[in-house]
Short mmCIF file of C-alpha atoms in Angstrom, two decimals:
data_model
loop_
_atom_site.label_atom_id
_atom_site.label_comp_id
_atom_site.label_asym_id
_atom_site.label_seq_id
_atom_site.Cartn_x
_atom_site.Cartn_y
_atom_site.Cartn_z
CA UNK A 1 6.43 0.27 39.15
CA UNK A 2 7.99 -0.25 35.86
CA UNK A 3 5.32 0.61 33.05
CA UNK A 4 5.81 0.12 29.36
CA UNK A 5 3.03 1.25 26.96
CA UNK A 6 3.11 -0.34 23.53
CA UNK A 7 0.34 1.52 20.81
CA UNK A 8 3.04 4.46 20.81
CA UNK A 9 3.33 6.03 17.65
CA UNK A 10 5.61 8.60 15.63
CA UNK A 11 6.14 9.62 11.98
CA UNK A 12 8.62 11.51 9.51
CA UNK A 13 7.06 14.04 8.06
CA UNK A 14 10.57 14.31 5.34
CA UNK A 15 9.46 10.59 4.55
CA UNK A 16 6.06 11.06 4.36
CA UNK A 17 6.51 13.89 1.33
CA UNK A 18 7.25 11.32 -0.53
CA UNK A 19 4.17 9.78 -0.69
CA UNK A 20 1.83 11.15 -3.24
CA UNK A 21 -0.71 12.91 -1.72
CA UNK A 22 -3.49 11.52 -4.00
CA UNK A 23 -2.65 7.87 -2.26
CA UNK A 24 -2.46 9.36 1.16
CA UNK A 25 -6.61 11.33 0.44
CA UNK A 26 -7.53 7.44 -1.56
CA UNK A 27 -6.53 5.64 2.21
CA UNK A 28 -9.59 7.63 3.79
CA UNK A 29 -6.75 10.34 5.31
CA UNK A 30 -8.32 13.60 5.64
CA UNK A 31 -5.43 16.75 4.60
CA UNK A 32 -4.53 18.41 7.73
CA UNK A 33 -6.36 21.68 7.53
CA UNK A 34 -9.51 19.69 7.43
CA UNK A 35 -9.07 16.99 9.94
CA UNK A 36 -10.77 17.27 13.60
CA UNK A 37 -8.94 18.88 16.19
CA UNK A 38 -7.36 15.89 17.85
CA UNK A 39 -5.66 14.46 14.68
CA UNK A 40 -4.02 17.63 14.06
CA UNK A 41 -2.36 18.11 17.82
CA UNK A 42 -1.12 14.33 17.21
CA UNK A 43 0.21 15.23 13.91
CA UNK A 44 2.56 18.22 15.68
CA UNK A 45 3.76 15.75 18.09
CA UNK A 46 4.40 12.84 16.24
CA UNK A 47 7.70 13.26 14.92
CA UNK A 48 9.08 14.51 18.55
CA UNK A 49 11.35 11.86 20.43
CA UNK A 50 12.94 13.49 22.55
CA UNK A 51 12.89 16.48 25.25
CA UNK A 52 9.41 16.99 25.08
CA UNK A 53 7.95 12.88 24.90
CA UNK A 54 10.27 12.37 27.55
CA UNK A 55 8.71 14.78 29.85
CA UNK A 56 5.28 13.66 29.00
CA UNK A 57 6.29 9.81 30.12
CA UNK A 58 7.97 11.22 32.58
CA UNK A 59 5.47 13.00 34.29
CA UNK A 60 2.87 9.77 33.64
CA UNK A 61 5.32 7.48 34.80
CA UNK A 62 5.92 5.57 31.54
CA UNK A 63 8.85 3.72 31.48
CA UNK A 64 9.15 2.73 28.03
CA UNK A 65 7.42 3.11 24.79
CA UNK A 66 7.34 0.77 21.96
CA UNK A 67 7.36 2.96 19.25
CA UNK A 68 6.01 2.83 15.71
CA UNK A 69 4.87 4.53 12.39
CA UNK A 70 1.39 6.24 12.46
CA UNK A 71 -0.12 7.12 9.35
CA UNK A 72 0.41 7.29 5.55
CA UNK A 73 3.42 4.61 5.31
CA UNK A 74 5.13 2.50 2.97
CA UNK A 75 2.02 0.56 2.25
CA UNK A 76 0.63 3.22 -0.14
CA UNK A 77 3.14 2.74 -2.63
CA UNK A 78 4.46 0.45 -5.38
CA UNK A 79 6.71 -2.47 -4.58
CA UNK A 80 9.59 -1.08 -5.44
CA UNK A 81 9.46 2.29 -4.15
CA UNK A 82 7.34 0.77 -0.83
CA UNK A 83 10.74 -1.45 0.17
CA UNK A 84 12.92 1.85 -0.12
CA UNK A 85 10.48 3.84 1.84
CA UNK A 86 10.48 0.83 4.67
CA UNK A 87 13.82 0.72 4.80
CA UNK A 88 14.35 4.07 5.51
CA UNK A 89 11.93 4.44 8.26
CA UNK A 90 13.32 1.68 9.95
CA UNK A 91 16.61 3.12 9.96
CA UNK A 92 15.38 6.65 10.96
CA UNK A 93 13.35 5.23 13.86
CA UNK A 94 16.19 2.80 15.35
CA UNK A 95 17.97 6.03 15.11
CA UNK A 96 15.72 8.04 17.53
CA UNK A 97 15.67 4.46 19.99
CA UNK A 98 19.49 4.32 20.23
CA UNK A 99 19.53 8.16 21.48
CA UNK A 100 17.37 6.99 24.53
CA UNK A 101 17.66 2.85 24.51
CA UNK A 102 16.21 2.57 28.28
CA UNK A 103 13.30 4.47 26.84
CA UNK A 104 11.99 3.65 23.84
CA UNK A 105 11.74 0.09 21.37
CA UNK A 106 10.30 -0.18 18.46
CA UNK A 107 7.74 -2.07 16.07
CA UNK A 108 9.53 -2.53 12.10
CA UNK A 109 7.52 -0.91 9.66
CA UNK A 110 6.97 -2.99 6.91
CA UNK A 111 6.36 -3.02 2.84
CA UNK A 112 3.36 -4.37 2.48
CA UNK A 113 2.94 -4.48 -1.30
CA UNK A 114 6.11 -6.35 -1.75
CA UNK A 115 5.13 -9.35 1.05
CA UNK A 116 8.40 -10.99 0.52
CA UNK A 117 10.65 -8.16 0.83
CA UNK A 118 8.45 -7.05 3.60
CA UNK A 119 9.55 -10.60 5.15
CA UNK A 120 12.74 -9.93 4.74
CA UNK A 121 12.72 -6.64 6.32
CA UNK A 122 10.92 -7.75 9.20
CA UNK A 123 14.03 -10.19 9.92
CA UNK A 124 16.35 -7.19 9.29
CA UNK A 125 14.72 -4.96 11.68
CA UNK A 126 14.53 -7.75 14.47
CA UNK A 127 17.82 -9.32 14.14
CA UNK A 128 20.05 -5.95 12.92
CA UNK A 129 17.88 -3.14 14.66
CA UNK A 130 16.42 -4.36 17.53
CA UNK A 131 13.03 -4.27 16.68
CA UNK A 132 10.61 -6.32 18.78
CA UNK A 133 8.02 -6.77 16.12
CA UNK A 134 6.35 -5.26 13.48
CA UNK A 135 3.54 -3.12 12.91
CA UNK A 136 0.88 -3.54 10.73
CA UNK A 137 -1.86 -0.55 9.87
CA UNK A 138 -5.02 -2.52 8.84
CA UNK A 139 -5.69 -3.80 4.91
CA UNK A 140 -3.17 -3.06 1.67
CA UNK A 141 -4.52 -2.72 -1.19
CA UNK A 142 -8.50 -3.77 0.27
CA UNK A 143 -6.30 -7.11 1.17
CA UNK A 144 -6.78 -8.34 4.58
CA UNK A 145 -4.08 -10.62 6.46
CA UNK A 146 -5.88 -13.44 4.86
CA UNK A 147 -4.85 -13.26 1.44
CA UNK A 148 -2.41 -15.84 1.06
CA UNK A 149 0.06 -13.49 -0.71
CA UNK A 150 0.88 -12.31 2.79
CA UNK A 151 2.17 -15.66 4.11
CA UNK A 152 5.25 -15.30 4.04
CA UNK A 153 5.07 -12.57 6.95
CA UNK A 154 2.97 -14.39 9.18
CA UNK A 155 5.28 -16.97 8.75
CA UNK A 156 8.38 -14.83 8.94
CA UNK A 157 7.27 -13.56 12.04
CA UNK A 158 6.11 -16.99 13.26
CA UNK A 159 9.60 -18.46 12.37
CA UNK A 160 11.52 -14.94 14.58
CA UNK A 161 9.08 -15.78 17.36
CA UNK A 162 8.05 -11.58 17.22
CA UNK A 163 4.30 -10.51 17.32
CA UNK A 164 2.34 -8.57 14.58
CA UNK A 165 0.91 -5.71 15.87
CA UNK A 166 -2.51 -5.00 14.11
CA UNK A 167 -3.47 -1.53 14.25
CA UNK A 168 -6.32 0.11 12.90
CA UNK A 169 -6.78 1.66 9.77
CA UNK A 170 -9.82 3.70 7.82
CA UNK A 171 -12.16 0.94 6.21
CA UNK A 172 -11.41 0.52 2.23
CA UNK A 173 -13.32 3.34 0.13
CA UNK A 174 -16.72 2.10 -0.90
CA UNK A 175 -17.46 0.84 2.92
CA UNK A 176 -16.43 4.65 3.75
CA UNK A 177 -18.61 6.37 1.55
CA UNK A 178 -21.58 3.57 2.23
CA UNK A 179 -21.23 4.11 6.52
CA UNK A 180 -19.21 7.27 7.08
CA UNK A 181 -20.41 10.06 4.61
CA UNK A 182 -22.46 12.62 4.14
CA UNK A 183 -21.80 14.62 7.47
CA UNK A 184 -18.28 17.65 7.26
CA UNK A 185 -15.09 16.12 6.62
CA UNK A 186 -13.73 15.89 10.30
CA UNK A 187 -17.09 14.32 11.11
CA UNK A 188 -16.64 11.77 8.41
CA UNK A 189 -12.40 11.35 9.06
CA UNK A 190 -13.25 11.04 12.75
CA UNK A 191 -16.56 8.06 12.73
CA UNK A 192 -14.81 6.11 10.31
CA UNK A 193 -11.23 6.22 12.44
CA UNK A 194 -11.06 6.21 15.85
CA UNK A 195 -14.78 7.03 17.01
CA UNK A 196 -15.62 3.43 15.96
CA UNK A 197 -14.73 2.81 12.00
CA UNK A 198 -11.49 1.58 13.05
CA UNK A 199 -12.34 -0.73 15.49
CA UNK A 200 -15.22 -2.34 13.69
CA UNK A 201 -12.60 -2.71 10.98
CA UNK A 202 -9.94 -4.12 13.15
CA UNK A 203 -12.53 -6.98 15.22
CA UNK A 204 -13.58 -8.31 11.48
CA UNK A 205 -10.07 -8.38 10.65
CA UNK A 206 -9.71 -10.44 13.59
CA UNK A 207 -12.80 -12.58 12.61
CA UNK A 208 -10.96 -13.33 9.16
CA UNK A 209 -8.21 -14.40 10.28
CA UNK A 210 -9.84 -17.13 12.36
CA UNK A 211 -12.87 -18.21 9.73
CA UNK A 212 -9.92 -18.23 7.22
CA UNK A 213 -8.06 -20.81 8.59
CA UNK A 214 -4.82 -18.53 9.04
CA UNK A 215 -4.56 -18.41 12.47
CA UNK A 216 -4.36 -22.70 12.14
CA UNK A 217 -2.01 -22.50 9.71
CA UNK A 218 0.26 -20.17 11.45
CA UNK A 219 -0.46 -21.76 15.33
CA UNK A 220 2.29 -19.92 16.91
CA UNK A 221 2.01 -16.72 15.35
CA UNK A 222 1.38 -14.02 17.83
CA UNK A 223 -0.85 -10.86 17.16
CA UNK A 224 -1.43 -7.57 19.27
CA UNK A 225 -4.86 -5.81 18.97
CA UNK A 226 -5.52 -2.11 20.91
CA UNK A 227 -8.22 -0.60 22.02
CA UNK A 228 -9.44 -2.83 24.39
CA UNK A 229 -9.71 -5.56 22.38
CA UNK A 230 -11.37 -3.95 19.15
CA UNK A 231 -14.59 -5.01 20.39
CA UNK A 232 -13.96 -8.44 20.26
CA UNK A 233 -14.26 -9.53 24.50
CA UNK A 234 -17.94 -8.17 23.95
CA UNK A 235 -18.77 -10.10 21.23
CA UNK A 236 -16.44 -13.02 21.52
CA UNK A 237 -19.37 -15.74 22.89
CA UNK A 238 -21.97 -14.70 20.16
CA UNK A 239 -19.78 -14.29 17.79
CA UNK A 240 -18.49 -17.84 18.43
CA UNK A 241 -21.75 -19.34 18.12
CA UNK A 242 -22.45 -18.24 14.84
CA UNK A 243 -18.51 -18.93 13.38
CA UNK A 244 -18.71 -21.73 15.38
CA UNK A 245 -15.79 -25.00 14.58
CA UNK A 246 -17.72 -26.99 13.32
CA UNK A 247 -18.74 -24.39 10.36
CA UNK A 248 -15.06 -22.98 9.69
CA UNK A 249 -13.34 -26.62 10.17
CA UNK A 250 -11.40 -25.47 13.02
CA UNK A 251 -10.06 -27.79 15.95
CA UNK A 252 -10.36 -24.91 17.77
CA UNK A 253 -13.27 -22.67 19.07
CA UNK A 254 -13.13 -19.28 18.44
CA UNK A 255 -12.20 -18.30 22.28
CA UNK A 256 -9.65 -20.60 22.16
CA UNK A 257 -7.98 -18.97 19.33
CA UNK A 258 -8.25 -15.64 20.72
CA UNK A 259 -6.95 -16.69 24.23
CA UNK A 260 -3.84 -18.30 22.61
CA UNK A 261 -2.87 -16.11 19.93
CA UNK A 262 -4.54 -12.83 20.27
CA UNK A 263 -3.07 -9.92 23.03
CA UNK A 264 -4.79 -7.20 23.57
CA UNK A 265 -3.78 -3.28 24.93
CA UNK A 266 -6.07 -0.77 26.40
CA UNK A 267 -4.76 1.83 23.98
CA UNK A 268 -7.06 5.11 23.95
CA UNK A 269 -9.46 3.09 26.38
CA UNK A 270 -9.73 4.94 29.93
CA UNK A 271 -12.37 3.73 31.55
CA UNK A 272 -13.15 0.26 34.00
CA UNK A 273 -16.01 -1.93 32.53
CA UNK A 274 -14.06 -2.72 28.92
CA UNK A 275 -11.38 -3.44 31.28
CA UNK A 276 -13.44 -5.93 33.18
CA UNK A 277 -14.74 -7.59 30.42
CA UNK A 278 -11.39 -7.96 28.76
CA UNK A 279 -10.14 -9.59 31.76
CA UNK A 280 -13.16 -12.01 32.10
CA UNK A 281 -13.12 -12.92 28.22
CA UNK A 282 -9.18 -12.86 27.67
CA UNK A 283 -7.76 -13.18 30.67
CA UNK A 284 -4.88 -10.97 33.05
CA UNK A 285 -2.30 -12.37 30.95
CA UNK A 286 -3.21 -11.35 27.76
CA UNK A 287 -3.90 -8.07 28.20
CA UNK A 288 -1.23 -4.67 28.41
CA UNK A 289 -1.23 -0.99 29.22
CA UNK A 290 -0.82 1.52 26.30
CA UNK A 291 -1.71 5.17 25.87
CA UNK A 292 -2.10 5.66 22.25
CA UNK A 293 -0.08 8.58 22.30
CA UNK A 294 -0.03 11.36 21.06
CA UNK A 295 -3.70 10.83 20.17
CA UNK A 296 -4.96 10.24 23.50
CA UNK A 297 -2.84 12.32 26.01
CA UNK A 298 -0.50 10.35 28.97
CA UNK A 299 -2.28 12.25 31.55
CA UNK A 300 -5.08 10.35 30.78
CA UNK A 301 -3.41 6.99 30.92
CA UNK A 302 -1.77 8.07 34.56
CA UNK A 303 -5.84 9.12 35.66
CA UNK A 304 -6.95 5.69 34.51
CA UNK A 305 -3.82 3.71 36.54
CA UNK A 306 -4.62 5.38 39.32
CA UNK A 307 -8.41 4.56 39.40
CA UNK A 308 -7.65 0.72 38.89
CA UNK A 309 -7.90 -1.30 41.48
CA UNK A 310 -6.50 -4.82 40.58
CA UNK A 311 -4.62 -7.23 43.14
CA UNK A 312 -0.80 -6.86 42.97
CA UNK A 313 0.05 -9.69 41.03
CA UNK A 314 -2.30 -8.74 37.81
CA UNK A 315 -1.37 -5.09 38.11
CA UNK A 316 2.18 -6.25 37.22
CA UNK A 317 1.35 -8.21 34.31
CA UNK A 318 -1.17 -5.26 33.28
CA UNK A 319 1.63 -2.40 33.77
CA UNK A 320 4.68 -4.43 32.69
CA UNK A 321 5.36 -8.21 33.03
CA UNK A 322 3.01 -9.12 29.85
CA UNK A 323 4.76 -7.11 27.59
CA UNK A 324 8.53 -7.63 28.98
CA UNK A 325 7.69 -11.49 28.10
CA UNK A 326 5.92 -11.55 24.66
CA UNK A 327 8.63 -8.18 23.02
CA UNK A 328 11.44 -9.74 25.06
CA UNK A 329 12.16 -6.57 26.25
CA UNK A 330 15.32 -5.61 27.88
CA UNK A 331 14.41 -4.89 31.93
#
């Protein structure tokens, strides 16, 4: 069956020089010599797209990946410089999907200190590149989604009918040294990123959004969430009690938000109960296969297909058919 996993990431390491590497240590990223084991593998097989990716899908059974930039980006840099930066990613990485357009798509990357620009090059990406979306790594400048200066992307993407992929990012500076410190740097890098820091940060995000009002105000708008659901399915009825309508002046309940606007992939997630109660909170339909790759392995992802037992129908949508209809992707 045709799979497509979309939490797929890669990087420039040429580009990525060009970010100072004072910004890059400020963003909570540890320098490479120090960083656990994991994050430096991923950071040897990030910039590959080619031979050796292709093998790895390959041998998992992956039929496409949605690719986009992991890492320090564009959004640790000054307007100006941040829309050059953007730019030039995009172009690199629509470079890399035209070499192998069955097998790879992409997410824009955007410059998220200039919002308007960033707007602009969101609608670049889609309608010149390709793109099927963008991707967004977690806060800019300690700003969540919320902050109204980054309307006009939520609205640019509302008005391209793409979805906003929100991936994780380390928590803003004073929340990592208040929760994360105090143990060896790939301890610290590692709780505050993908052992949990991440995912905390990403579910809150979430949470914003909603108690905000933005998700109202932007009613079509479309957003992706990994990792199961970044905690949100297990929290989703107690945490709609408390933030319940009637408190943030919604017309809708917090589930019902979620359910409409909110898609969720299993990225890095391998094992069946979060996948139950992703399915029982979300629903089949919002919900899609990705790997996380190249920090969580293929093999993995191919283990954790083959252990699922789901009826026919959902398996589709799981594997393929939810992410062919909300990326528009070319079948």
């Amino acid at each position: 069956m045709r799979i497509v996993t979309l939490e797929e990431h890669f990087a420039s390491p040429e580009l990525v020089k060009r970010i100072p590497k004072e910004a890059i240590a400020e963003r909570g990223w540890a320098s490479l010599e120090k960083a656990p084991p994991i994050m430096q593998q991923a950071q040897k097989l990030l910039p590959e797209v080619g031979d050796v990716r292709l093998k790895s899908m390959d041998e998992a059974g992956i039929t496409v990946q949605v690719l986009s930039v992991s890492g320090a980006g564009a959004d640790l840099l000054p307007p100006e410089e941040s829309v050059q930066l953007a730019r030039e990613y995009n172009n690199v990485l629509a470079e890399k999907i035209a070499a192998h357009p069955t097998r790879f798509a992409g997410f824009a990357h955007l410059p998220m200190t200039a919002p308007e620009a960033a707007a602009d090059e969101l609608e670049r990406a889609v309608k010149e590149l390709g793109f099927c979306g963008a991707l967004i790594n977690g806060t800019t400048n300690n700003l969540f989604l919320d902050d109204a200066s980054f309307a006009p992307i939520l609205s640019k993407a509302q008005e391209l009918d793409v979805p906003i992929y929100l991936h994780p990012n380390f928590p803003q500076k004073a929340v990592r040294e208040a929760y994360y410190s105090n143990f060896p740097v790939a301890i610290s890098s590692v709780f505050a990123s993908g052992a949990f820091g991440w995912h905390a940060e990403t579910g809150i995000h979430i949470l914003r959004l909603f108690a905000s009002g933005t998700l109202n105000r932007f009613p079509k708008l479309q957003l992706i969430i990994g990792h199961m659901g970044e905690m949100l399915p297990f929290m989703m009825a107690r945490s709609e009690d408390m933030l319940n309508k009637e408190l943030v002046k919604s017309d809708r309940s917090l589930s019902e938000v979620l359910r409409q606007q909110i898609n969720i992939t299993s990225s890095g997630f391998f094992t069946l109960p979060p996948l139950k109660t992703a399915i029982e909170t979300f629903g089949i339909d919002r919900i899609m296969f990705s790997v996380d790759y190249p920090f969580s392995a293929n093999e993995k992802g191919k283990a954790f297909l083959d252990s699922l037992d789901l009826p026919a129908a959902d398996l589709e949508k799981f594997l393929h058919g939810n992410a062919d209809r909300l990326l528009k992707l070319k079948v």
